[in-house]
Amino acid sequence: MMNYIKISAACSLLSLAAGCADFLEEDLKSSLAPDNTYTSTLGFEVGSAGLYAIARSEYNTWGESGAFMHNGACAYEVLQISTDICRMGTVRDGSLVPFAELTLNPSTLFVGSYWNWAYNLIASANELLIYSEKNKNWDYPTDKQLYQAEARFFRAYAYRTLVYLYGDVPWVETIQTPFLLSFTRTPKAEVLGHIIDDLEFAKTYLPEDPDAVKEGKLTTWAARHLLSEMYLFRGADGDYRLAEENALDVIGSGHYSLVKARYGKHLDEAGDYFSDMFLENNQNRSAGNTESIWVMQFQYNTVGGGTNSDDWTRRAWNPQYFNIDGFALADSLGGRGLAQIRPLKWWIGVKGTNATTAGEVEGYPEIKEEGIFEEGDIRNSEYSIKRNWYYNNPLTPNKLKQKCPITDDTWDQAQLFPALKKFFFGKEENLQLTGSYKDRTKFRLAETYLLLAEAYLRQNMPDKAADAVNEVRRRARVSDVDAADMDMDFLLDERIRELYGEESRRFTLVRTGTLIDRVKTYNPEARDRIKDFHVLWPIPQAIRDANRDVEFPQNPGYDE
């Protein structure tokens, strides 16, 4: 998936309907157009690559290569802020403040960005599907269904974001000509049904052998992993059993196993097998990663690879250590971070600091040195969470190599706190890099086990849920949990331990119906601000204004 050409017609139907002049201006990148591209298998490969490119722009920020998440901070951050895992940093980026302070409204930047990104991906997928029915020039008889399966996966993936964030949204499966100005909101349950239908198709026709496809390409196992999540989200009769079956299909496929031994391109460096999964060049199967199910490709200095704006999650989580006298920018310290979000102390703990350990806010849970980790948990090792910081600037020799303590002040000022090394990235030749060019694992087997545990909990099988969670915990070198302790709160804590920063935490809490309670319990910044209606975002005002032929209802709580 290294070389891609973005199809020019990848444009949101609903955004187009808004009639925004600059959005409608054509920017012809080449002579490619659907009519002269979708005429052979090669043309559909070009279109497929465009879908992967739009999907990965989910993590973009300033809009290089025409991304849709642009002109603000990393949009990913707003799916973490005002949850139970982090709070906003001291850099009060205007695009993040409404989500941290829960003052978002229908005109808030990222409220529109996620809508536009999703419908751009949907429009491109629909276009490929339409032309696939017209084309008769295939290299192999299976090509048509293969590209349809990829398109339907990406359509489902985009709608997944829409139903999590907005609830009822228009289901669109064709290109509207002329532009439709009378869209209606399709009920969420119906949209979830369409998502599941798309993923069932993708499951059937995507390749089975992950070693027989190019790195980054989808397989049936990615579709089954996402199907498990979507069946859990819908929660209709029989859905939890279907979620269980799809997760078990992935686990029992014989293609994947939890990483339990060191591997990859950094074996000569200190580390452990859990942290190996997050080092540069260690995400793909070719490097020896047996756990990754779907990996977005962002390689550094590679044609078709990432740009400096493609993935800013490194800058989101990494502290501004370089603003402390005695520190200099270093790739070994994660590069140049902004700490636009900071981990909450209740789960990450304050080990190795002299920060306050309890009673920070009245009623706030006790904060332990290890946070929610047991002693010896490999996911809490120094190779995964950096807690010990040493001055590294030779221009301050009186401090060089001495330990710099993490304090309440350094944490509150976003200069030094326990940092998630999953997102460390730096290049010695360019320490000012803002983005991360490291491939990004979207689905991995540990999460499949945790989805299986969720399915068992929903079926009132805490013993089997404990068994699934224990597979992940044993890999982490911690004690087993038994059925008596296995409930949704424990599972949500386990997802933090295993997937901190990887998952879209808002999605997890919305799916499990725990967003309000968990925020009120664990987030001192948002606990007194969050209301029941914040489970959903508002519908972008530009969309409602454009849909002038039919009333387009706003979500409760956001009426102007």
Short mmCIF file of C-alpha atoms in Angstrom, two decimals, residues 59 74 76-77 310-318 341 422-423 434-436 440 501:
data_model
loop_
_atom_site.label_atom_id
_atom_site.label_comp_id
_atom_site.label_asym_id
_atom_site.label_seq_id
_atom_site.Cartn_x
_atom_site.Cartn_y
_atom_site.Cartn_z
CA TYR A 59 -4.87 11.19 12.01
CA CYS A 74 -4.58 16.28 15.81
CA TYR A 76 -7.54 12.06 17.27
CA GLU A 77 -7.10 13.97 20.54
CA ASP A 310 -0.14 12.65 8.76
CA ASP A 311 0.02 11.42 12.36
CA TRP A 312 0.43 13.87 15.20
CA THR A 313 -0.40 11.48 18.01
CA ARG A 314 3.27 11.64 19.06
CA ARG A 315 3.02 15.37 19.62
CA ALA A 316 -0.29 14.88 21.41
CA TRP A 317 1.04 12.65 24.20
CA ASN A 318 4.73 13.55 24.54
CA ILE A 341 -3.17 15.88 26.17
CA LYS A 422 4.14 3.89 22.17
CA PHE A 423 4.17 7.28 20.48
CA THR A 434 6.10 17.32 14.05
CA GLY A 435 4.41 14.17 12.80
CA SER A 436 5.19 10.51 13.17
CA ARG A 440 0.12 2.57 12.96
CA GLY A 501 -3.57 5.64 23.44
#
